[in-house]
């Protein structure tokens, strides 16, 4: 009878623990994509020390990895506690879930209160590179601007400083048409919005199941 009860508890807890491991792996994957993805690394490498994007870029990665490891550890401890009927392992598992919850809530709040900061910092990087190329300040900057255009599949921006066709002709990918409305600032906004929406969805699901 004892063995049957243990097996029943294990069967009941196994799907939940697997779900938390999956959520942990999903967060780790998203953090890795955010850190090593072409769009994000390109902006991070170009950004100046005074720009806050590079700090946000690294902090988001390390926080996501720590959070994912905490969730996976909590799931493993819960499974071990069910099998061994250990109160100590159960307490450690609950502590890890509480720790993860205390990290998820600030992360969700930060996403909604600082999303414009991330967006503005990315666009500031593009503005800096674009204006330096427009002033013919650096051939290396022209190479960076070309890389941004290719990564985001966009072409230039609407500038108040007059004709920018020369910049776009030198840095836009072949086949990109300026008049098609592929403004890079708009493309950066749209790309980041889609990414942040996915982050919000994953955080919301994880918070719900953690509760």
PDB file of N, CA and C in Angstrom, residues 28-133:
ATOM      1  N   UNK A  28      15.703  29.666 -20.431  1.00  0.00           N
ATOM      2  CA  UNK A  28      17.126  29.618 -20.758  1.00  0.00           C
ATOM      3  C   UNK A  28      17.354  29.798 -22.260  1.00  0.00           C
ATOM      4  N   UNK A  29      16.496  29.179 -23.060  1.00  0.00           N
ATOM      5  CA  UNK A  29      16.612  29.314 -24.520  1.00  0.00           C
ATOM      6  C   UNK A  29      16.360  30.744 -24.958  1.00  0.00           C
ATOM      7  N   UNK A  30      15.298  31.359 -24.403  1.00  0.00           N
ATOM      8  CA  UNK A  30      14.991  32.741 -24.756  1.00  0.00           C
ATOM      9  C   UNK A  30      16.109  33.683 -24.320  1.00  0.00           C
ATOM     10  N   UNK A  31      16.680  33.445 -23.152  1.00  0.00           N
ATOM     11  CA  UNK A  31      17.789  34.283 -22.683  1.00  0.00           C
ATOM     12  C   UNK A  31      19.003  34.146 -23.581  1.00  0.00           C
ATOM     13  N   UNK A  32      19.265  32.927 -24.036  1.00  0.00           N
ATOM     14  CA  UNK A  32      20.398  32.697 -24.925  1.00  0.00           C
ATOM     15  C   UNK A  32      20.185  33.368 -26.269  1.00  0.00           C
ATOM     16  N   UNK A  33      18.958  33.268 -26.800  1.00  0.00           N
ATOM     17  CA  UNK A  33      18.648  33.930 -28.065  1.00  0.00           C
ATOM     18  C   UNK A  33      18.788  35.441 -27.934  1.00  0.00           C
ATOM     19  N   UNK A  34      18.309  35.975 -26.804  1.00  0.00           N
ATOM     20  CA  UNK A  34      18.409  37.414 -26.573  1.00  0.00           C
ATOM     21  C   UNK A  34      19.861  37.856 -26.483  1.00  0.00           C
ATOM     22  N   UNK A  35      20.700  37.012 -25.903  1.00  0.00           N
ATOM     23  CA  UNK A  35      22.100  37.400 -25.700  1.00  0.00           C
ATOM     24  C   UNK A  35      22.947  37.192 -26.950  1.00  0.00           C
ATOM     25  N   UNK A  36      22.721  36.081 -27.649  1.00  0.00           N
ATOM     26  CA  UNK A  36      23.573  35.740 -28.781  1.00  0.00           C
ATOM     27  C   UNK A  36      22.908  35.937 -30.142  1.00  0.00           C
ATOM     28  N   UNK A  37      21.630  36.365 -30.152  1.00  0.00           N
ATOM     29  CA  UNK A  37      20.958  36.614 -31.414  1.00  0.00           C
ATOM     30  C   UNK A  37      21.625  37.736 -32.198  1.00  0.00           C
ATOM     31  N   UNK A  38      21.582  37.635 -33.518  1.00  0.00           N
ATOM     32  CA  UNK A  38      22.281  38.589 -34.386  1.00  0.00           C
ATOM     33  C   UNK A  38      21.845  40.024 -34.124  1.00  0.00           C
ATOM     34  N   UNK A  39      20.549  40.262 -34.039  1.00  0.00           N
ATOM     35  CA  UNK A  39      20.042  41.630 -33.878  1.00  0.00           C
ATOM     36  C   UNK A  39      20.545  42.260 -32.586  1.00  0.00           C
ATOM     37  N   UNK A  40      20.508  41.473 -31.503  1.00  0.00           N
ATOM     38  CA  UNK A  40      20.871  42.022 -30.198  1.00  0.00           C
ATOM     39  C   UNK A  40      22.382  42.187 -30.046  1.00  0.00           C
ATOM     40  N   UNK A  41      23.143  41.202 -30.487  1.00  0.00           N
ATOM     41  CA  UNK A  41      24.602  41.307 -30.360  1.00  0.00           C
ATOM     42  C   UNK A  41      25.149  42.430 -31.233  1.00  0.00           C
ATOM     43  N   UNK A  42      24.544  42.635 -32.385  1.00  0.00           N
ATOM     44  CA  UNK A  42      24.989  43.691 -33.285  1.00  0.00           C
ATOM     45  C   UNK A  42      24.836  45.058 -32.621  1.00  0.00           C
ATOM     46  N   UNK A  43      23.666  45.310 -32.050  1.00  0.00           N
ATOM     47  CA  UNK A  43      23.435  46.584 -31.365  1.00  0.00           C
ATOM     48  C   UNK A  43      24.329  46.710 -30.136  1.00  0.00           C
ATOM     49  N   UNK A  44      24.500  45.616 -29.398  1.00  0.00           N
ATOM     50  CA  UNK A  44      25.325  45.653 -28.195  1.00  0.00           C
ATOM     51  C   UNK A  44      26.777  45.967 -28.514  1.00  0.00           C
ATOM     52  N   UNK A  45      27.308  45.371 -29.571  1.00  0.00           N
ATOM     53  CA  UNK A  45      28.707  45.597 -29.937  1.00  0.00           C
ATOM     54  C   UNK A  45      28.953  47.016 -30.431  1.00  0.00           C
ATOM     55  N   UNK A  46      27.946  47.611 -31.047  1.00  0.00           N
ATOM     56  CA  UNK A  46      28.096  48.955 -31.590  1.00  0.00           C
ATOM     57  C   UNK A  46      27.871  50.022 -30.529  1.00  0.00           C
ATOM     58  N   UNK A  47      27.044  49.733 -29.531  1.00  0.00           N
ATOM     59  CA  UNK A  47      26.658  50.749 -28.545  1.00  0.00           C
ATOM     60  C   UNK A  47      27.863  51.261 -27.765  1.00  0.00           C
ATOM     61  N   UNK A  48      27.784  52.518 -27.378  1.00  0.00           N
ATOM     62  CA  UNK A  48      28.838  53.151 -26.598  1.00  0.00           C
ATOM     63  C   UNK A  48      28.702  52.776 -25.127  1.00  0.00           C
ATOM     64  N   UNK A  49      29.760  53.054 -24.366  1.00  0.00           N
ATOM     65  CA  UNK A  49      29.732  52.748 -22.935  1.00  0.00           C
ATOM     66  C   UNK A  49      28.664  53.569 -22.216  1.00  0.00           C
ATOM     67  N   UNK A  50      28.397  54.769 -22.723  1.00  0.00           N
ATOM     68  CA  UNK A  50      27.401  55.630 -22.089  1.00  0.00           C
ATOM     69  C   UNK A  50      25.972  55.178 -22.359  1.00  0.00           C
ATOM     70  N   UNK A  51      25.794  54.301 -23.346  1.00  0.00           N
ATOM     71  CA  UNK A  51      24.467  53.799 -23.664  1.00  0.00           C
ATOM     72  C   UNK A  51      24.112  52.653 -22.718  1.00  0.00           C
ATOM     73  N   UNK A  52      22.874  52.664 -22.221  1.00  0.00           N
ATOM     74  CA  UNK A  52      22.471  51.661 -21.218  1.00  0.00           C
ATOM     75  C   UNK A  52      22.157  50.297 -21.824  1.00  0.00           C
ATOM     76  N   UNK A  53      22.120  50.197 -23.151  1.00  0.00           N
ATOM     77  CA  UNK A  53      21.673  48.939 -23.750  1.00  0.00           C
ATOM     78  C   UNK A  53      22.613  47.785 -23.418  1.00  0.00           C
ATOM     79  N   UNK A  54      23.909  48.030 -23.446  1.00  0.00           N
ATOM     80  CA  UNK A  54      24.854  46.932 -23.212  1.00  0.00           C
ATOM     81  C   UNK A  54      24.685  46.341 -21.812  1.00  0.00           C
ATOM     82  N   UNK A  55      24.448  47.185 -20.823  1.00  0.00           N
ATOM     83  CA  UNK A  55      24.223  46.700 -19.456  1.00  0.00           C
ATOM     84  C   UNK A  55      22.942  45.882 -19.389  1.00  0.00           C
ATOM     85  N   UNK A  56      21.871  46.388 -20.014  1.00  0.00           N
ATOM     86  CA  UNK A  56      20.598  45.661 -20.034  1.00  0.00           C
ATOM     87  C   UNK A  56      20.763  44.323 -20.744  1.00  0.00           C
ATOM     88  N   UNK A  57      21.512  44.321 -21.833  1.00  0.00           N
ATOM     89  CA  UNK A  57      21.720  43.122 -22.641  1.00  0.00           C
ATOM     90  C   UNK A  57      22.358  42.004 -21.825  1.00  0.00           C
ATOM     91  N   UNK A  58      23.405  42.324 -21.078  1.00  0.00           N
ATOM     92  CA  UNK A  58      24.088  41.311 -20.274  1.00  0.00           C
ATOM     93  C   UNK A  58      23.277  40.930 -19.035  1.00  0.00           C
ATOM     94  N   UNK A  59      22.653  41.923 -18.400  1.00  0.00           N
ATOM     95  CA  UNK A  59      21.884  41.638 -17.191  1.00  0.00           C
ATOM     96  C   UNK A  59      20.706  40.716 -17.489  1.00  0.00           C
ATOM     97  N   UNK A  60      20.032  40.931 -18.622  1.00  0.00           N
ATOM     98  CA  UNK A  60      18.891  40.088 -18.986  1.00  0.00           C
ATOM     99  C   UNK A  60      19.317  38.640 -19.188  1.00  0.00           C
ATOM    100  N   UNK A  61      20.481  38.439 -19.771  1.00  0.00           N
ATOM    101  CA  UNK A  61      20.968  37.071 -20.010  1.00  0.00           C
ATOM    102  C   UNK A  61      21.253  36.347 -18.704  1.00  0.00           C
ATOM    103  N   UNK A  62      22.027  36.976 -17.827  1.00  0.00           N
ATOM    104  CA  UNK A  62      22.412  36.312 -16.579  1.00  0.00           C
ATOM    105  C   UNK A  62      21.202  36.105 -15.667  1.00  0.00           C
ATOM    106  N   UNK A  63      20.292  37.071 -15.647  1.00  0.00           N
ATOM    107  CA  UNK A  63      19.092  36.908 -14.840  1.00  0.00           C
ATOM    108  C   UNK A  63      18.238  35.760 -15.367  1.00  0.00           C
ATOM    109  N   UNK A  64      18.077  35.678 -16.683  1.00  0.00           N
ATOM    110  CA  UNK A  64      17.283  34.601 -17.276  1.00  0.00           C
ATOM    111  C   UNK A  64      17.873  33.233 -17.008  1.00  0.00           C
ATOM    112  N   UNK A  65      19.187  33.117 -17.102  1.00  0.00           N
ATOM    113  CA  UNK A  65      19.839  31.822 -16.842  1.00  0.00           C
ATOM    114  C   UNK A  65      19.670  31.423 -15.372  1.00  0.00           C
ATOM    115  N   UNK A  66      19.861  32.370 -14.459  1.00  0.00           N
ATOM    116  CA  UNK A  66      19.681  32.065 -13.030  1.00  0.00           C
ATOM    117  C   UNK A  66      18.243  31.656 -12.732  1.00  0.00           C
ATOM    118  N   UNK A  67      17.299  32.357 -13.336  1.00  0.00           N
ATOM    119  CA  UNK A  67      15.896  32.039 -13.116  1.00  0.00           C
ATOM    120  C   UNK A  67      15.552  30.653 -13.648  1.00  0.00           C
ATOM    121  N   UNK A  68      16.044  30.319 -14.820  1.00  0.00           N
ATOM    122  CA  UNK A  68      15.756  29.014 -15.405  1.00  0.00           C
ATOM    123  C   UNK A  68      16.379  27.892 -14.574  1.00  0.00           C
ATOM    124  N   UNK A  69      17.600  28.092 -14.092  1.00  0.00           N
ATOM    125  CA  UNK A  69      18.240  27.080 -13.262  1.00  0.00           C
ATOM    126  C   UNK A  69      17.495  26.884 -11.935  1.00  0.00           C
ATOM    127  N   UNK A  70      16.948  27.976 -11.394  1.00  0.00           N
ATOM    128  CA  UNK A  70      16.179  27.876 -10.148  1.00  0.00           C
ATOM    129  C   UNK A  70      14.912  27.052 -10.354  1.00  0.00           C
ATOM    130  N   UNK A  71      14.223  27.279 -11.462  1.00  0.00           N
ATOM    131  CA  UNK A  71      13.004  26.513 -11.750  1.00  0.00           C
ATOM    132  C   UNK A  71      13.313  25.033 -11.969  1.00  0.00           C
ATOM    133  N   UNK A  72      14.357  24.759 -12.711  1.00  0.00           N
ATOM    134  CA  UNK A  72      14.732  23.362 -12.964  1.00  0.00           C
ATOM    135  C   UNK A  72      15.136  22.676 -11.668  1.00  0.00           C
ATOM    136  N   UNK A  73      15.903  23.382 -10.825  1.00  0.00           N
ATOM    137  CA  UNK A  73      16.318  22.812  -9.539  1.00  0.00           C
ATOM    138  C   UNK A  73      15.099  22.562  -8.651  1.00  0.00           C
ATOM    139  N   UNK A  74      14.147  23.481  -8.643  1.00  0.00           N
ATOM    140  CA  UNK A  74      12.937  23.299  -7.844  1.00  0.00           C
ATOM    141  C   UNK A  74      12.161  22.068  -8.293  1.00  0.00           C
ATOM    142  N   UNK A  75      12.057  21.854  -9.596  1.00  0.00           N
ATOM    143  CA  UNK A  75      11.349  20.692 -10.120  1.00  0.00           C
ATOM    144  C   UNK A  75      12.064  19.393  -9.746  1.00  0.00           C
ATOM    145  N   UNK A  76      13.380  19.389  -9.840  1.00  0.00           N
ATOM    146  CA  UNK A  76      14.148  18.186  -9.495  1.00  0.00           C
ATOM    147  C   UNK A  76      14.043  17.873  -8.004  1.00  0.00           C
ATOM    148  N   UNK A  77      14.106  18.911  -7.179  1.00  0.00           N
ATOM    149  CA  UNK A  77      13.979  18.693  -5.734  1.00  0.00           C
ATOM    150  C   UNK A  77      12.594  18.182  -5.374  1.00  0.00           C
ATOM    151  N   UNK A  78      11.577  18.689  -6.055  1.00  0.00           N
ATOM    152  CA  UNK A  78      10.211  18.223  -5.794  1.00  0.00           C
ATOM    153  C   UNK A  78      10.050  16.755  -6.166  1.00  0.00           C
ATOM    154  N   UNK A  79      10.631  16.362  -7.281  1.00  0.00           N
ATOM    155  CA  UNK A  79      10.572  14.958  -7.685  1.00  0.00           C
ATOM    156  C   UNK A  79      11.288  14.069  -6.681  1.00  0.00           C
ATOM    157  N   UNK A  80      12.486  14.497  -6.261  1.00  0.00           N
ATOM    158  CA  UNK A  80      13.245  13.711  -5.287  1.00  0.00           C
ATOM    159  C   UNK A  80      12.522  13.647  -3.952  1.00  0.00           C
ATOM    160  N   UNK A  81      11.883  14.743  -3.550  1.00  0.00           N
ATOM    161  CA  UNK A  81      11.153  14.753  -2.279  1.00  0.00           C
ATOM    162  C   UNK A  81       9.965  13.815  -2.317  1.00  0.00           C
ATOM    163  N   UNK A  82       9.300  13.714  -3.478  1.00  0.00           N
ATOM    164  CA  UNK A  82       8.154  12.809  -3.607  1.00  0.00           C
ATOM    165  C   UNK A  82       8.594  11.359  -3.522  1.00  0.00           C
ATOM    166  N   UNK A  83       9.702  11.046  -4.168  1.00  0.00           N
ATOM    167  CA  UNK A  83      10.183   9.662  -4.170  1.00  0.00           C
ATOM    168  C   UNK A  83      10.664   9.249  -2.780  1.00  0.00           C
ATOM    169  N   UNK A  84      11.450  10.121  -2.135  1.00  0.00           N
ATOM    170  CA  UNK A  84      12.062   9.768  -0.855  1.00  0.00           C
ATOM    171  C   UNK A  84      11.220  10.177   0.349  1.00  0.00           C
ATOM    172  N   UNK A  85      10.107  10.875   0.120  1.00  0.00           N
ATOM    173  CA  UNK A  85       9.255  11.377   1.198  1.00  0.00           C
ATOM    174  C   UNK A  85      10.083  12.146   2.222  1.00  0.00           C
ATOM    175  N   UNK A  86      10.918  13.035   1.698  1.00  0.00           N
ATOM    176  CA  UNK A  86      11.829  13.808   2.545  1.00  0.00           C
ATOM    177  C   UNK A  86      11.266  15.208   2.777  1.00  0.00           C
ATOM    178  N   UNK A  87      11.082  15.568   4.028  1.00  0.00           N
ATOM    179  CA  UNK A  87      10.612  16.903   4.359  1.00  0.00           C
ATOM    180  C   UNK A  87      11.675  17.959   4.044  1.00  0.00           C
ATOM    181  N   UNK A  88      12.918  17.589   4.199  1.00  0.00           N
ATOM    182  CA  UNK A  88      14.008  18.528   3.909  1.00  0.00           C
ATOM    183  C   UNK A  88      14.026  18.898   2.431  1.00  0.00           C
ATOM    184  N   UNK A  89      13.933  17.887   1.556  1.00  0.00           N
ATOM    185  CA  UNK A  89      13.911  18.149   0.120  1.00  0.00           C
ATOM    186  C   UNK A  89      12.659  18.923  -0.290  1.00  0.00           C
ATOM    187  N   UNK A  90      11.543  18.616   0.375  1.00  0.00           N
ATOM    188  CA  UNK A  90      10.306  19.348   0.105  1.00  0.00           C
ATOM    189  C   UNK A  90      10.461  20.827   0.448  1.00  0.00           C
ATOM    190  N   UNK A  91      11.062  21.090   1.606  1.00  0.00           N
ATOM    191  CA  UNK A  91      11.276  22.481   2.021  1.00  0.00           C
ATOM    192  C   UNK A  91      12.220  23.196   1.052  1.00  0.00           C
ATOM    193  N   UNK A  92      13.252  22.498   0.604  1.00  0.00           N
ATOM    194  CA  UNK A  92      14.189  23.106  -0.348  1.00  0.00           C
ATOM    195  C   UNK A  92      13.505  23.388  -1.687  1.00  0.00           C
ATOM    196  N   UNK A  93      12.626  22.467  -2.097  1.00  0.00           N
ATOM    197  CA  UNK A  93      11.894  22.668  -3.335  1.00  0.00           C
ATOM    198  C   UNK A  93      10.976  23.879  -3.259  1.00  0.00           C
ATOM    199  N   UNK A  94      10.244  24.001  -2.130  1.00  0.00           N
ATOM    200  CA  UNK A  94       9.371  25.164  -1.951  1.00  0.00           C
ATOM    201  C   UNK A  94      10.180  26.460  -1.890  1.00  0.00           C
ATOM    202  N   UNK A  95      11.352  26.389  -1.275  1.00  0.00           N
ATOM    203  CA  UNK A  95      12.211  27.578  -1.200  1.00  0.00           C
ATOM    204  C   UNK A  95      12.646  28.014  -2.600  1.00  0.00           C
ATOM    205  N   UNK A  96      12.995  27.058  -3.447  1.00  0.00           N
ATOM    206  CA  UNK A  96      13.401  27.386  -4.817  1.00  0.00           C
ATOM    207  C   UNK A  96      12.235  27.974  -5.612  1.00  0.00           C
ATOM    208  N   UNK A  97      11.031  27.417  -5.418  1.00  0.00           N
ATOM    209  CA  UNK A  97       9.856  27.979  -6.089  1.00  0.00           C
ATOM    210  C   UNK A  97       9.582  29.402  -5.611  1.00  0.00           C
ATOM    211  N   UNK A  98       9.732  29.627  -4.285  1.00  0.00           N
ATOM    212  CA  UNK A  98       9.529  30.972  -3.747  1.00  0.00           C
ATOM    213  C   UNK A  98      10.582  31.938  -4.287  1.00  0.00           C
ATOM    214  N   UNK A  99      11.809  31.448  -4.401  1.00  0.00           N
ATOM    215  CA  UNK A  99      12.896  32.277  -4.930  1.00  0.00           C
ATOM    216  C   UNK A  99      12.638  32.634  -6.393  1.00  0.00           C
ATOM    217  N   UNK A 100      12.168  31.639  -7.151  1.00  0.00           N
ATOM    218  CA  UNK A 100      11.845  31.898  -8.550  1.00  0.00           C
ATOM    219  C   UNK A 100      10.701  32.896  -8.678  1.00  0.00           C
ATOM    220  N   UNK A 101       9.699  32.752  -7.817  1.00  0.00           N
ATOM    221  CA  UNK A 101       8.560  33.676  -7.847  1.00  0.00           C
ATOM    222  C   UNK A 101       9.001  35.104  -7.526  1.00  0.00           C
ATOM    223  N   UNK A 102       9.902  35.227  -6.553  1.00  0.00           N
ATOM    224  CA  UNK A 102      10.418  36.552  -6.186  1.00  0.00           C
ATOM    225  C   UNK A 102      11.256  37.165  -7.312  1.00  0.00           C
ATOM    226  N   UNK A 103      11.761  36.338  -8.214  1.00  0.00           N
ATOM    227  CA  UNK A 103      12.471  36.869  -9.373  1.00  0.00           C
ATOM    228  C   UNK A 103      11.540  37.151 -10.543  1.00  0.00           C
ATOM    229  N   UNK A 104      10.489  36.349 -10.682  1.00  0.00           N
ATOM    230  CA  UNK A 104       9.561  36.524 -11.802  1.00  0.00           C
ATOM    231  C   UNK A 104       8.758  37.811 -11.689  1.00  0.00           C
ATOM    232  N   UNK A 105       8.301  38.143 -10.485  1.00  0.00           N
ATOM    233  CA  UNK A 105       7.465  39.333 -10.313  1.00  0.00           C
ATOM    234  C   UNK A 105       8.230  40.612 -10.665  1.00  0.00           C
ATOM    235  N   UNK A 106       9.452  40.834 -10.143  1.00  0.00           N
ATOM    236  CA  UNK A 106      10.189  42.032 -10.563  1.00  0.00           C
ATOM    237  C   UNK A 106      10.508  42.040 -12.056  1.00  0.00           C
ATOM    238  N   UNK A 107      10.774  40.845 -12.628  1.00  0.00           N
ATOM    239  CA  UNK A 107      11.064  40.779 -14.060  1.00  0.00           C
ATOM    240  C   UNK A 107       9.858  41.215 -14.884  1.00  0.00           C
ATOM    241  N   UNK A 108       8.665  40.755 -14.478  1.00  0.00           N
ATOM    242  CA  UNK A 108       7.445  41.146 -15.185  1.00  0.00           C
ATOM    243  C   UNK A 108       7.187  42.644 -15.036  1.00  0.00           C
ATOM    244  N   UNK A 109       7.406  43.169 -13.842  1.00  0.00           N
ATOM    245  CA  UNK A 109       7.208  44.612 -13.620  1.00  0.00           C
ATOM    246  C   UNK A 109       8.213  45.426 -14.423  1.00  0.00           C
ATOM    247  N   UNK A 110       9.455  44.971 -14.447  1.00  0.00           N
ATOM    248  CA  UNK A 110      10.499  45.684 -15.192  1.00  0.00           C
ATOM    249  C   UNK A 110      10.178  45.699 -16.674  1.00  0.00           C
ATOM    250  N   UNK A 111       9.631  44.589 -17.186  1.00  0.00           N
ATOM    251  CA  UNK A 111       9.305  44.528 -18.606  1.00  0.00           C
ATOM    252  C   UNK A 111       8.322  45.635 -18.999  1.00  0.00           C
ATOM    253  N   UNK A 112       7.350  45.916 -18.137  1.00  0.00           N
ATOM    254  CA  UNK A 112       6.327  46.908 -18.466  1.00  0.00           C
ATOM    255  C   UNK A 112       6.758  48.336 -18.147  1.00  0.00           C
ATOM    256  N   UNK A 113       7.652  48.500 -17.179  1.00  0.00           N
ATOM    257  CA  UNK A 113       8.050  49.852 -16.783  1.00  0.00           C
ATOM    258  C   UNK A 113       9.288  50.356 -17.522  1.00  0.00           C
ATOM    259  N   UNK A 114      10.094  49.439 -18.095  1.00  0.00           N
ATOM    260  CA  UNK A 114      11.340  49.847 -18.738  1.00  0.00           C
ATOM    261  C   UNK A 114      11.433  49.437 -20.206  1.00  0.00           C
ATOM    262  N   UNK A 115      10.332  48.992 -20.783  1.00  0.00           N
ATOM    263  CA  UNK A 115      10.382  48.567 -22.186  1.00  0.00           C
ATOM    264  C   UNK A 115      10.773  49.726 -23.104  1.00  0.00           C
ATOM    265  N   UNK A 116      10.300  50.934 -22.788  1.00  0.00           N
ATOM    266  CA  UNK A 116      10.659  52.085 -23.621  1.00  0.00           C
ATOM    267  C   UNK A 116      12.140  52.425 -23.494  1.00  0.00           C
ATOM    268  N   UNK A 117      12.730  52.117 -22.344  1.00  0.00           N
ATOM    269  CA  UNK A 117      14.160  52.370 -22.166  1.00  0.00           C
ATOM    270  C   UNK A 117      14.985  51.490 -23.095  1.00  0.00           C
ATOM    271  N   UNK A 118      14.607  50.228 -23.207  1.00  0.00           N
ATOM    272  CA  UNK A 118      15.305  49.323 -24.118  1.00  0.00           C
ATOM    273  C   UNK A 118      15.129  49.782 -25.557  1.00  0.00           C
ATOM    274  N   UNK A 119      13.907  50.131 -25.908  1.00  0.00           N
ATOM    275  CA  UNK A 119      13.605  50.584 -27.263  1.00  0.00           C
ATOM    276  C   UNK A 119      14.387  51.842 -27.611  1.00  0.00           C
ATOM    277  N   UNK A 120      14.390  52.816 -26.709  1.00  0.00           N
ATOM    278  CA  UNK A 120      15.093  54.069 -26.962  1.00  0.00           C
ATOM    279  C   UNK A 120      16.595  53.871 -27.062  1.00  0.00           C
ATOM    280  N   UNK A 121      17.142  52.995 -26.239  1.00  0.00           N
ATOM    281  CA  UNK A 121      18.592  52.759 -26.280  1.00  0.00           C
ATOM    282  C   UNK A 121      19.010  52.110 -27.591  1.00  0.00           C
ATOM    283  N   UNK A 122      18.183  51.189 -28.121  1.00  0.00           N
ATOM    284  CA  UNK A 122      18.487  50.569 -29.406  1.00  0.00           C
ATOM    285  C   UNK A 122      18.408  51.590 -30.538  1.00  0.00           C
ATOM    286  N   UNK A 123      17.392  52.443 -30.504  1.00  0.00           N
ATOM    287  CA  UNK A 123      17.250  53.447 -31.556  1.00  0.00           C
ATOM    288  C   UNK A 123      18.332  54.520 -31.457  1.00  0.00           C
ATOM    289  N   UNK A 124      18.797  54.794 -30.228  1.00  0.00           N
ATOM    290  CA  UNK A 124      19.889  55.752 -30.062  1.00  0.00           C
ATOM    291  C   UNK A 124      21.163  55.243 -30.729  1.00  0.00           C
ATOM    292  N   UNK A 125      21.397  53.935 -30.623  1.00  0.00           N
ATOM    293  CA  UNK A 125      22.564  53.347 -31.281  1.00  0.00           C
ATOM    294  C   UNK A 125      22.470  53.534 -32.795  1.00  0.00           C
ATOM    295  N   UNK A 126      21.289  53.252 -33.336  1.00  0.00           N
ATOM    296  CA  UNK A 126      21.115  53.422 -34.781  1.00  0.00           C
ATOM    297  C   UNK A 126      21.271  54.883 -35.193  1.00  0.00           C
ATOM    298  N   UNK A 127      20.687  55.801 -34.428  1.00  0.00           N
ATOM    299  CA  UNK A 127      20.802  57.228 -34.739  1.00  0.00           C
ATOM    300  C   UNK A 127      22.255  57.678 -34.756  1.00  0.00           C
ATOM    301  N   UNK A 128      23.026  57.211 -33.772  1.00  0.00           N
ATOM    302  CA  UNK A 128      24.435  57.583 -33.678  1.00  0.00           C
ATOM    303  C   UNK A 128      25.213  57.134 -34.913  1.00  0.00           C
ATOM    304  N   UNK A 129      25.047  55.857 -35.260  1.00  0.00           N
ATOM    305  CA  UNK A 129      25.778  55.314 -36.405  1.00  0.00           C
ATOM    306  C   UNK A 129      25.337  56.002 -37.697  1.00  0.00           C
ATOM    307  N   UNK A 130      24.045  56.202 -37.847  1.00  0.00           N
ATOM    308  CA  UNK A 130      23.511  56.811 -39.065  1.00  0.00           C
ATOM    309  C   UNK A 130      24.044  58.229 -39.262  1.00  0.00           C
ATOM    310  N   UNK A 131      24.020  59.024 -38.206  1.00  0.00           N
ATOM    311  CA  UNK A 131      24.467  60.410 -38.336  1.00  0.00           C
ATOM    312  C   UNK A 131      25.962  60.506 -38.575  1.00  0.00           C
ATOM    313  N   UNK A 132      26.744  59.591 -37.993  1.00  0.00           N
ATOM    314  CA  UNK A 132      28.183  59.606 -38.250  1.00  0.00           C
ATOM    315  C   UNK A 132      28.485  59.236 -39.697  1.00  0.00           C
ATOM    316  N   UNK A 133      27.716  58.290 -40.225  1.00  0.00           N
ATOM    317  CA  UNK A 133      27.900  57.933 -41.637  1.00  0.00           C
ATOM    318  C   UNK A 133      27.451  59.083 -42.533  1.00  0.00           C
TER     319      UNK A 133
END
